[in-house]
């Protein structure tokens, strides 16, 4: 075994965890205590909230690197909370991991469609939770590095400074940036494909961009998606 390589890997992983803040949301105080202790033992800083509404208040002044969220909670459930997170430009990029006692395929699909990046079923192994957290954080790092290189190698998309999107247009452009076709976006928003096409056309007119690819790149560069 190459000890120097192993040491370098450990140092890299340790560095990745430095200053990484996780927002943990669950109405079960016992689960909060256990998961918080385990994640802190593994080197993460953990902020906690009892429900989605309390978590939104935290996000007003503190933007974590990742969110771990229960689905069924009082005040505001996980689905509503994640929809709010995805609609806010400041928080739309944050990876979200859903924890749920519901493990049916339909439940997983619903959670992912609502905006979660990972869906885990309770009870779960702590090691698996940590692995999912680390995987999501690494993916975010790769995305940010790609964005940085893109900025160095090519100019940013230029649009008029006073462009304003409607709430529906913002939802549509987020789906465009995720690579969804107009038909798929229509299914997500429960509207006709013609309506989605109209929104895309309106945004191209507002931004003076030429196609969906440029629209997606503009949304990503401005952290809308």
CSV table of N, CA and C in Angstrom, one decimal, residues 41-192:
chain,number,residue,atom,x,y,z
A,41,UNK,N,-19.0,14.2,14.4
A,41,UNK,CA,-17.8,13.3,14.7
A,41,UNK,C,-17.0,13.1,13.4
A,42,UNK,N,-17.7,13.2,12.2
A,42,UNK,CA,-17.1,13.0,11.0
A,42,UNK,C,-16.5,14.3,10.4
A,43,UNK,N,-16.6,15.4,11.1
A,43,UNK,CA,-15.9,16.6,10.8
A,43,UNK,C,-16.8,17.7,10.2
A,44,UNK,N,-18.1,17.5,10.2
A,44,UNK,CA,-19.0,18.5,9.6
A,44,UNK,C,-19.6,19.4,10.7
A,45,UNK,N,-19.9,20.7,10.3
A,45,UNK,CA,-20.6,21.6,11.2
A,45,UNK,C,-22.1,21.4,10.9
A,46,UNK,N,-23.0,21.2,11.9
A,46,UNK,CA,-24.4,20.9,11.6
A,46,UNK,C,-25.3,21.9,12.3
A,47,UNK,N,-26.1,22.5,11.5
A,47,UNK,CA,-27.2,23.4,12.0
A,47,UNK,C,-28.5,22.6,12.0
A,48,UNK,N,-29.4,22.8,13.0
A,48,UNK,CA,-30.6,22.0,13.0
A,48,UNK,C,-31.9,22.9,13.0
A,49,UNK,N,-33.0,22.3,12.5
A,49,UNK,CA,-34.3,22.9,12.5
A,49,UNK,C,-35.3,21.8,12.7
A,50,UNK,N,-36.5,22.2,13.3
A,50,UNK,CA,-37.5,21.2,13.5
A,50,UNK,C,-38.5,21.0,12.4
A,51,UNK,N,-38.6,22.0,11.5
A,51,UNK,CA,-39.5,21.9,10.4
A,51,UNK,C,-39.1,22.8,9.3
A,52,UNK,N,-39.8,22.7,8.1
A,52,UNK,CA,-39.4,23.5,7.0
A,52,UNK,C,-39.5,25.0,7.2
A,53,UNK,N,-40.5,25.5,7.9
A,53,UNK,CA,-40.6,26.9,8.2
A,53,UNK,C,-39.5,27.5,9.0
A,54,UNK,N,-39.1,26.7,10.0
A,54,UNK,CA,-37.9,27.2,10.8
A,54,UNK,C,-36.7,27.2,10.0
A,55,UNK,N,-36.5,26.2,9.1
A,55,UNK,CA,-35.4,26.1,8.2
A,55,UNK,C,-35.3,27.2,7.2
A,56,UNK,N,-36.4,27.7,6.7
A,56,UNK,CA,-36.5,28.8,5.8
A,56,UNK,C,-36.0,30.1,6.5
A,57,UNK,N,-36.4,30.2,7.8
A,57,UNK,CA,-35.9,31.4,8.6
A,57,UNK,C,-34.4,31.3,8.7
A,58,UNK,N,-33.8,30.1,8.9
A,58,UNK,CA,-32.3,30.0,9.0
A,58,UNK,C,-31.7,30.4,7.7
A,59,UNK,N,-32.3,30.0,6.6
A,59,UNK,CA,-31.7,30.3,5.3
A,59,UNK,C,-31.7,31.7,4.9
A,60,UNK,N,-32.5,32.5,5.6
A,60,UNK,CA,-32.5,34.0,5.4
A,60,UNK,C,-31.2,34.6,5.7
A,61,UNK,N,-30.4,34.0,6.6
A,61,UNK,CA,-29.1,34.6,7.1
A,61,UNK,C,-28.0,33.6,7.0
A,62,UNK,N,-28.2,32.3,6.7
A,62,UNK,CA,-27.2,31.3,6.7
A,62,UNK,C,-27.4,30.4,5.6
A,63,UNK,N,-26.5,30.3,4.6
A,63,UNK,CA,-26.6,29.4,3.5
A,63,UNK,C,-25.6,28.2,3.7
A,64,UNK,N,-26.1,27.0,3.9
A,64,UNK,CA,-25.3,25.9,4.2
A,64,UNK,C,-24.7,25.3,2.9
A,65,UNK,N,-23.8,24.3,3.0
A,65,UNK,CA,-23.3,23.6,1.8
A,65,UNK,C,-24.2,22.5,1.4
A,66,UNK,N,-25.1,22.0,2.3
A,66,UNK,CA,-26.0,20.9,1.9
A,66,UNK,C,-27.1,20.9,2.9
A,67,UNK,N,-28.3,20.4,2.5
A,67,UNK,CA,-29.5,20.3,3.4
A,67,UNK,C,-29.9,18.8,3.5
A,68,UNK,N,-30.1,18.3,4.7
A,68,UNK,CA,-30.6,17.0,4.9
A,68,UNK,C,-32.0,17.2,5.6
A,69,UNK,N,-33.0,16.7,4.9
A,69,UNK,CA,-34.4,17.1,5.3
A,69,UNK,C,-35.4,15.9,5.4
A,70,UNK,N,-36.1,15.8,6.5
A,70,UNK,CA,-37.2,14.9,6.6
A,70,UNK,C,-38.3,15.3,5.7
A,71,UNK,N,-39.2,14.4,5.3
A,71,UNK,CA,-40.3,14.7,4.4
A,71,UNK,C,-41.5,15.1,5.1
A,72,UNK,N,-42.0,14.2,6.1
A,72,UNK,CA,-43.2,14.5,6.8
A,72,UNK,C,-42.9,15.2,8.1
A,73,UNK,N,-43.3,16.5,8.1
A,73,UNK,CA,-43.0,17.4,9.3
A,73,UNK,C,-44.2,18.3,9.5
A,74,UNK,N,-44.5,18.8,10.7
A,74,UNK,CA,-45.5,19.8,11.0
A,74,UNK,C,-45.1,21.1,10.5
A,75,UNK,N,-46.0,22.1,10.4
A,75,UNK,CA,-45.7,23.4,10.0
A,75,UNK,C,-45.5,23.5,8.5
A,76,UNK,N,-44.4,22.9,8.0
A,76,UNK,CA,-44.1,22.8,6.6
A,76,UNK,C,-43.4,21.6,6.3
A,77,UNK,N,-43.9,20.7,5.4
A,77,UNK,CA,-43.3,19.5,5.1
A,77,UNK,C,-42.1,19.6,4.1
A,78,UNK,N,-41.4,18.5,3.9
A,78,UNK,CA,-40.2,18.6,3.1
A,78,UNK,C,-40.4,19.0,1.7
A,79,UNK,N,-41.5,18.5,1.1
A,79,UNK,CA,-41.8,18.9,-0.3
A,79,UNK,C,-42.0,20.4,-0.5
A,80,UNK,N,-42.8,21.0,0.4
A,80,UNK,CA,-43.0,22.4,0.3
A,80,UNK,C,-41.7,23.2,0.5
A,81,UNK,N,-41.0,22.7,1.5
A,81,UNK,CA,-39.7,23.4,1.8
A,81,UNK,C,-38.7,23.4,0.7
A,82,UNK,N,-38.6,22.2,0.0
A,82,UNK,CA,-37.6,22.1,-1.1
A,82,UNK,C,-38.1,22.9,-2.3
A,83,UNK,N,-39.4,23.0,-2.5
A,83,UNK,CA,-39.8,23.9,-3.6
A,83,UNK,C,-39.5,25.3,-3.3
A,84,UNK,N,-39.6,25.7,-2.1
A,84,UNK,CA,-39.2,27.1,-1.7
A,84,UNK,C,-37.7,27.3,-1.9
A,85,UNK,N,-36.9,26.3,-1.5
A,85,UNK,CA,-35.4,26.4,-1.7
A,85,UNK,C,-35.1,26.5,-3.2
A,86,UNK,N,-35.7,25.8,-4.0
A,86,UNK,CA,-35.4,25.8,-5.5
A,86,UNK,C,-35.8,27.0,-6.2
A,87,UNK,N,-36.8,27.7,-5.6
A,87,UNK,CA,-37.3,29.0,-6.2
A,87,UNK,C,-36.5,30.2,-5.8
A,88,UNK,N,-35.6,30.1,-4.8
A,88,UNK,CA,-34.8,31.2,-4.3
A,88,UNK,C,-33.4,31.1,-5.0
A,89,UNK,N,-33.0,32.2,-5.7
A,89,UNK,CA,-31.7,32.2,-6.4
A,89,UNK,C,-30.6,32.0,-5.4
A,90,UNK,N,-30.7,32.4,-4.2
A,90,UNK,CA,-29.6,32.3,-3.2
A,90,UNK,C,-29.4,30.8,-2.8
A,91,UNK,N,-30.4,30.0,-2.9
A,91,UNK,CA,-30.4,28.7,-2.3
A,91,UNK,C,-30.6,27.6,-3.3
A,92,UNK,N,-31.0,27.9,-4.6
A,92,UNK,CA,-31.4,26.9,-5.5
A,92,UNK,C,-30.3,25.9,-5.9
A,93,UNK,N,-29.1,26.2,-5.7
A,93,UNK,CA,-28.0,25.3,-6.0
A,93,UNK,C,-27.6,24.3,-4.9
A,94,UNK,N,-28.2,24.5,-3.7
A,94,UNK,CA,-27.8,23.7,-2.6
A,94,UNK,C,-28.3,22.2,-2.8
A,95,UNK,N,-27.4,21.2,-2.7
A,95,UNK,CA,-27.8,19.8,-2.7
A,95,UNK,C,-28.7,19.5,-1.6
A,96,UNK,N,-29.8,18.7,-1.8
A,96,UNK,CA,-30.8,18.4,-0.8
A,96,UNK,C,-30.9,16.8,-0.7
A,97,UNK,N,-30.8,16.3,0.5
A,97,UNK,CA,-31.0,14.9,0.7
A,97,UNK,C,-32.3,14.7,1.5
A,98,UNK,N,-33.2,13.9,1.0
A,98,UNK,CA,-34.5,13.6,1.7
A,98,UNK,C,-34.3,12.4,2.6
A,99,UNK,N,-34.8,12.5,3.8
A,99,UNK,CA,-34.9,11.3,4.7
A,99,UNK,C,-36.4,11.0,4.8
A,100,UNK,N,-36.8,9.8,4.6
A,100,UNK,CA,-38.3,9.5,4.7
A,100,UNK,C,-38.5,8.0,5.1
A,101,UNK,N,-39.6,7.8,5.9
A,101,UNK,CA,-40.0,6.5,6.3
A,101,UNK,C,-40.7,5.8,5.1
A,102,UNK,N,-41.1,6.6,4.1
A,102,UNK,CA,-41.8,6.0,2.9
A,102,UNK,C,-40.8,5.6,1.9
A,103,UNK,N,-40.8,4.3,1.6
A,103,UNK,CA,-39.8,3.7,0.7
A,103,UNK,C,-40.3,3.2,-0.6
A,104,UNK,N,-41.6,3.4,-0.9
A,104,UNK,CA,-42.1,2.9,-2.2
A,104,UNK,C,-41.5,3.7,-3.3
A,105,UNK,N,-41.5,3.1,-4.5
A,105,UNK,CA,-40.9,3.7,-5.7
A,105,UNK,C,-41.6,5.0,-6.0
A,106,UNK,N,-42.9,5.1,-5.9
A,106,UNK,CA,-43.6,6.3,-6.1
A,106,UNK,C,-43.2,7.4,-5.2
A,107,UNK,N,-42.9,7.1,-3.9
A,107,UNK,CA,-42.5,8.1,-3.0
A,107,UNK,C,-41.1,8.7,-3.4
A,108,UNK,N,-40.2,7.7,-3.8
A,108,UNK,CA,-38.9,8.2,-4.2
A,108,UNK,C,-39.0,9.1,-5.4
A,109,UNK,N,-39.8,8.7,-6.4
A,109,UNK,CA,-39.9,9.5,-7.6
A,109,UNK,C,-40.5,10.9,-7.2
A,110,UNK,N,-41.5,10.9,-6.4
A,110,UNK,CA,-42.1,12.2,-6.0
A,110,UNK,C,-41.0,13.1,-5.3
A,111,UNK,N,-40.2,12.5,-4.4
A,111,UNK,CA,-39.2,13.3,-3.7
A,111,UNK,C,-38.2,13.9,-4.7
A,112,UNK,N,-37.7,13.1,-5.6
A,112,UNK,CA,-36.7,13.5,-6.6
A,112,UNK,C,-37.3,14.6,-7.5
A,113,UNK,N,-38.6,14.4,-7.9
A,113,UNK,CA,-39.2,15.3,-8.8
A,113,UNK,C,-39.5,16.7,-8.1
A,114,UNK,N,-39.7,16.6,-6.8
A,114,UNK,CA,-39.9,17.9,-6.1
A,114,UNK,C,-38.6,18.7,-5.9
A,115,UNK,N,-37.5,18.1,-6.2
A,115,UNK,CA,-36.2,18.9,-6.1
A,115,UNK,C,-35.1,18.3,-5.3
A,116,UNK,N,-35.4,17.2,-4.7
A,116,UNK,CA,-34.3,16.5,-3.9
A,116,UNK,C,-33.3,15.9,-4.8
A,117,UNK,N,-32.0,15.9,-4.4
A,117,UNK,CA,-30.9,15.2,-5.2
A,117,UNK,C,-30.7,13.8,-4.8
A,118,UNK,N,-31.0,13.5,-3.5
A,118,UNK,CA,-30.9,12.1,-3.0
A,118,UNK,C,-32.1,11.8,-2.1
A,119,UNK,N,-32.5,10.5,-2.2
A,119,UNK,CA,-33.7,10.1,-1.4
A,119,UNK,C,-33.2,8.9,-0.6
A,120,UNK,N,-33.2,8.9,0.8
A,120,UNK,CA,-32.9,7.8,1.6
A,120,UNK,C,-34.0,7.4,2.5
A,121,UNK,N,-34.2,6.1,2.7
A,121,UNK,CA,-35.3,5.6,3.5
A,121,UNK,C,-34.9,5.3,4.9
A,122,UNK,N,-35.7,5.7,5.9
A,122,UNK,CA,-35.4,5.4,7.3
A,122,UNK,C,-35.9,4.0,7.5
A,123,UNK,N,-35.3,3.2,8.4
A,123,UNK,CA,-34.0,3.5,9.1
A,123,UNK,C,-32.8,3.3,8.1
A,124,UNK,N,-31.7,4.0,8.3
A,124,UNK,CA,-30.6,4.0,7.4
A,124,UNK,C,-29.3,3.8,8.2
A,125,UNK,N,-28.3,3.3,7.5
A,125,UNK,CA,-27.0,3.2,8.2
A,125,UNK,C,-26.3,4.5,8.2
A,126,UNK,N,-25.7,5.0,9.3
A,126,UNK,CA,-25.0,6.2,9.3
A,126,UNK,C,-23.9,6.4,8.3
A,127,UNK,N,-23.2,5.3,8.0
A,127,UNK,CA,-22.1,5.3,7.1
A,127,UNK,C,-22.6,5.6,5.7
A,128,UNK,N,-23.8,5.1,5.4
A,128,UNK,CA,-24.4,5.3,4.0
A,128,UNK,C,-24.8,6.8,3.9
A,129,UNK,N,-25.3,7.4,5.0
A,129,UNK,CA,-25.7,8.8,5.0
A,129,UNK,C,-24.4,9.6,4.8
A,130,UNK,N,-23.4,9.3,5.5
A,130,UNK,CA,-22.1,10.1,5.3
A,130,UNK,C,-21.6,10.0,3.8
A,131,UNK,N,-21.7,8.7,3.3
A,131,UNK,CA,-21.3,8.5,1.9
A,131,UNK,C,-22.1,9.4,0.9
A,132,UNK,N,-23.4,9.4,1.1
A,132,UNK,CA,-24.2,10.2,0.3
A,132,UNK,C,-23.9,11.7,0.4
A,133,UNK,N,-23.7,12.2,1.6
A,133,UNK,CA,-23.3,13.6,1.9
A,133,UNK,C,-22.0,13.9,1.1
A,134,UNK,N,-21.0,13.1,1.3
A,134,UNK,CA,-19.7,13.3,0.7
A,134,UNK,C,-19.8,13.3,-0.8
A,135,UNK,N,-20.6,12.4,-1.4
A,135,UNK,CA,-20.8,12.3,-2.8
A,135,UNK,C,-21.4,13.6,-3.4
A,136,UNK,N,-22.5,14.0,-2.7
A,136,UNK,CA,-23.2,15.3,-3.1
A,136,UNK,C,-22.3,16.5,-3.0
A,137,UNK,N,-21.5,16.6,-2.0
A,137,UNK,CA,-20.6,17.7,-1.8
A,137,UNK,C,-19.5,17.7,-2.9
A,138,UNK,N,-19.0,16.5,-3.2
A,138,UNK,CA,-18.0,16.4,-4.3
A,138,UNK,C,-18.5,16.8,-5.6
A,139,UNK,N,-19.8,16.4,-5.8
A,139,UNK,CA,-20.4,16.8,-7.1
A,139,UNK,C,-20.6,18.3,-7.2
A,140,UNK,N,-20.9,18.9,-6.1
A,140,UNK,CA,-21.0,20.4,-6.1
A,140,UNK,C,-19.7,21.1,-6.3
A,141,UNK,N,-18.6,20.5,-5.8
A,141,UNK,CA,-17.3,21.0,-6.0
A,141,UNK,C,-16.9,20.9,-7.5
A,142,UNK,N,-17.2,19.8,-8.1
A,142,UNK,CA,-16.9,19.6,-9.5
A,142,UNK,C,-17.7,20.6,-10.3
A,143,UNK,N,-18.9,20.8,-10.0
A,143,UNK,CA,-19.7,21.8,-10.7
A,143,UNK,C,-19.2,23.2,-10.6
A,144,UNK,N,-18.7,23.6,-9.4
A,144,UNK,CA,-18.2,24.9,-9.2
A,144,UNK,C,-16.9,25.0,-10.0
A,145,UNK,N,-16.0,24.0,-10.0
A,145,UNK,CA,-14.8,24.0,-10.7
A,145,UNK,C,-15.0,24.1,-12.2
A,146,UNK,N,-16.0,23.4,-12.7
A,146,UNK,CA,-16.3,23.5,-14.1
A,146,UNK,C,-16.8,24.9,-14.5
A,147,UNK,N,-17.6,25.5,-13.6
A,147,UNK,CA,-18.0,26.9,-13.8
A,147,UNK,C,-16.9,27.9,-13.8
A,148,UNK,N,-15.9,27.7,-12.9
A,148,UNK,CA,-14.8,28.5,-12.9
A,148,UNK,C,-13.9,28.4,-14.1
A,149,UNK,N,-13.7,27.2,-14.6
A,149,UNK,CA,-12.9,27.0,-15.8
A,149,UNK,C,-13.6,27.6,-17.0
A,150,UNK,N,-15.0,27.4,-17.0
A,150,UNK,CA,-15.8,28.0,-18.1
A,150,UNK,C,-15.6,29.5,-18.2
A,151,UNK,N,-15.6,30.1,-17.0
A,151,UNK,CA,-15.4,31.6,-16.9
A,151,UNK,C,-14.0,32.0,-17.4
A,152,UNK,N,-13.0,31.1,-17.1
A,152,UNK,CA,-11.7,31.5,-17.5
A,152,UNK,C,-11.5,31.3,-19.0
A,153,UNK,N,-12.1,30.2,-19.6
A,153,UNK,CA,-11.9,29.9,-21.0
A,153,UNK,C,-12.8,30.6,-22.0
A,154,UNK,N,-13.9,31.1,-21.5
A,154,UNK,CA,-14.8,31.8,-22.4
A,154,UNK,C,-15.5,32.9,-21.6
A,155,UNK,N,-16.0,33.8,-22.4
A,155,UNK,CA,-16.8,34.9,-21.8
A,155,UNK,C,-18.1,34.5,-21.3
A,156,UNK,N,-18.6,35.2,-20.3
A,156,UNK,CA,-19.9,34.8,-19.7
A,156,UNK,C,-21.0,35.3,-20.7
A,157,UNK,N,-22.2,34.6,-20.6
A,157,UNK,CA,-23.3,35.0,-21.4
A,157,UNK,C,-23.7,36.5,-21.1
A,158,UNK,N,-23.9,37.3,-22.1
A,158,UNK,CA,-24.3,38.7,-21.8
A,158,UNK,C,-25.8,38.9,-22.1
A,159,UNK,N,-26.5,39.5,-21.2
A,159,UNK,CA,-27.9,39.8,-21.4
A,159,UNK,C,-28.2,41.2,-20.8
A,160,UNK,N,-29.2,41.8,-21.3
A,160,UNK,CA,-29.6,43.2,-20.7
A,160,UNK,C,-29.6,43.1,-19.2
A,161,UNK,N,-29.1,44.2,-18.5
A,161,UNK,CA,-29.0,44.2,-17.1
A,161,UNK,C,-30.3,44.2,-16.4
A,162,UNK,N,-31.4,44.6,-17.0
A,162,UNK,CA,-32.7,44.8,-16.4
A,162,UNK,C,-33.7,43.7,-16.7
A,163,UNK,N,-33.1,42.5,-17.1
A,163,UNK,CA,-34.0,41.4,-17.4
A,163,UNK,C,-34.7,40.9,-16.1
A,164,UNK,N,-36.0,40.7,-16.1
A,164,UNK,CA,-36.7,40.2,-15.0
A,164,UNK,C,-37.6,39.1,-15.5
A,165,UNK,N,-37.5,37.9,-14.8
A,165,UNK,CA,-38.3,36.8,-15.2
A,165,UNK,C,-39.5,36.7,-14.2
A,166,UNK,N,-40.6,36.2,-14.7
A,166,UNK,CA,-41.8,35.9,-13.9
A,166,UNK,C,-41.5,34.6,-13.1
A,167,UNK,N,-42.2,34.4,-12.0
A,167,UNK,CA,-42.0,33.2,-11.2
A,167,UNK,C,-42.1,31.9,-12.0
A,168,UNK,N,-43.0,31.9,-13.0
A,168,UNK,CA,-43.2,30.7,-13.8
A,168,UNK,C,-42.0,30.5,-14.8
A,169,UNK,N,-41.5,31.7,-15.4
A,169,UNK,CA,-40.4,31.6,-16.2
A,169,UNK,C,-39.2,31.1,-15.5
A,170,UNK,N,-39.0,31.5,-14.2
A,170,UNK,CA,-37.9,31.1,-13.4
A,170,UNK,C,-37.9,29.6,-13.3
A,171,UNK,N,-39.1,29.0,-13.0
A,171,UNK,CA,-39.2,27.6,-12.9
A,171,UNK,C,-38.8,26.9,-14.2
A,172,UNK,N,-39.3,27.4,-15.3
A,172,UNK,CA,-39.0,26.8,-16.6
A,172,UNK,C,-37.6,26.9,-16.9
A,173,UNK,N,-36.9,28.0,-16.7
A,173,UNK,CA,-35.5,28.1,-17.0
A,173,UNK,C,-34.6,27.2,-16.1
A,174,UNK,N,-35.1,26.9,-14.9
A,174,UNK,CA,-34.4,26.0,-14.0
A,174,UNK,C,-34.4,24.6,-14.6
A,175,UNK,N,-35.6,24.2,-15.1
A,175,UNK,CA,-35.7,22.9,-15.8
A,175,UNK,C,-34.9,22.8,-17.1
A,176,UNK,N,-34.9,23.9,-17.8
A,176,UNK,CA,-34.1,24.0,-19.0
A,176,UNK,C,-32.6,23.8,-18.7
A,177,UNK,N,-32.1,24.4,-17.6
A,177,UNK,CA,-30.7,24.3,-17.2
A,177,UNK,C,-30.4,22.9,-16.7
A,178,UNK,N,-31.4,22.1,-16.3
A,178,UNK,CA,-31.2,20.7,-15.8
A,178,UNK,C,-31.3,19.8,-17.0
A,179,UNK,N,-31.6,20.3,-18.2
A,179,UNK,CA,-31.5,19.5,-19.4
A,179,UNK,C,-32.9,18.9,-19.8
A,180,UNK,N,-34.0,19.3,-19.2
A,180,UNK,CA,-35.3,18.7,-19.5
A,180,UNK,C,-35.8,19.3,-20.8
A,181,UNK,N,-36.5,18.5,-21.6
A,181,UNK,CA,-37.1,18.9,-22.8
A,181,UNK,C,-38.4,19.6,-22.5
A,182,UNK,N,-39.0,20.4,-23.5
A,182,UNK,CA,-40.2,21.1,-23.2
A,182,UNK,C,-41.4,20.2,-22.8
A,183,UNK,N,-41.4,19.0,-23.4
A,183,UNK,CA,-42.5,18.0,-23.0
A,183,UNK,C,-42.3,17.6,-21.5
A,184,UNK,N,-41.1,17.4,-21.1
A,184,UNK,CA,-40.9,17.0,-19.7
A,184,UNK,C,-41.2,18.1,-18.7
A,185,UNK,N,-40.8,19.3,-19.1
A,185,UNK,CA,-41.1,20.5,-18.3
A,185,UNK,C,-42.6,20.7,-18.2
A,186,UNK,N,-43.3,20.5,-19.3
A,186,UNK,CA,-44.8,20.6,-19.3
A,186,UNK,C,-45.4,19.6,-18.3
A,187,UNK,N,-44.9,18.4,-18.2
A,187,UNK,CA,-45.4,17.4,-17.3
A,187,UNK,C,-45.1,17.8,-15.9
A,188,UNK,N,-43.9,18.3,-15.6
A,188,UNK,CA,-43.5,18.7,-14.3
A,188,UNK,C,-44.4,19.8,-13.8
A,189,UNK,N,-44.7,20.8,-14.6
A,189,UNK,CA,-45.5,22.0,-14.2
A,189,UNK,C,-47.0,21.8,-14.4
A,190,UNK,N,-47.4,20.6,-15.0
A,190,UNK,CA,-48.8,20.3,-15.3
A,190,UNK,C,-49.4,21.4,-16.2
A,191,UNK,N,-48.7,21.7,-17.3
A,191,UNK,CA,-49.3,22.7,-18.3
A,191,UNK,C,-49.0,22.0,-19.6
A,192,UNK,N,-49.5,22.7,-20.7
A,192,UNK,CA,-49.3,22.2,-22.0
A,192,UNK,C,-47.9,22.5,-22.5
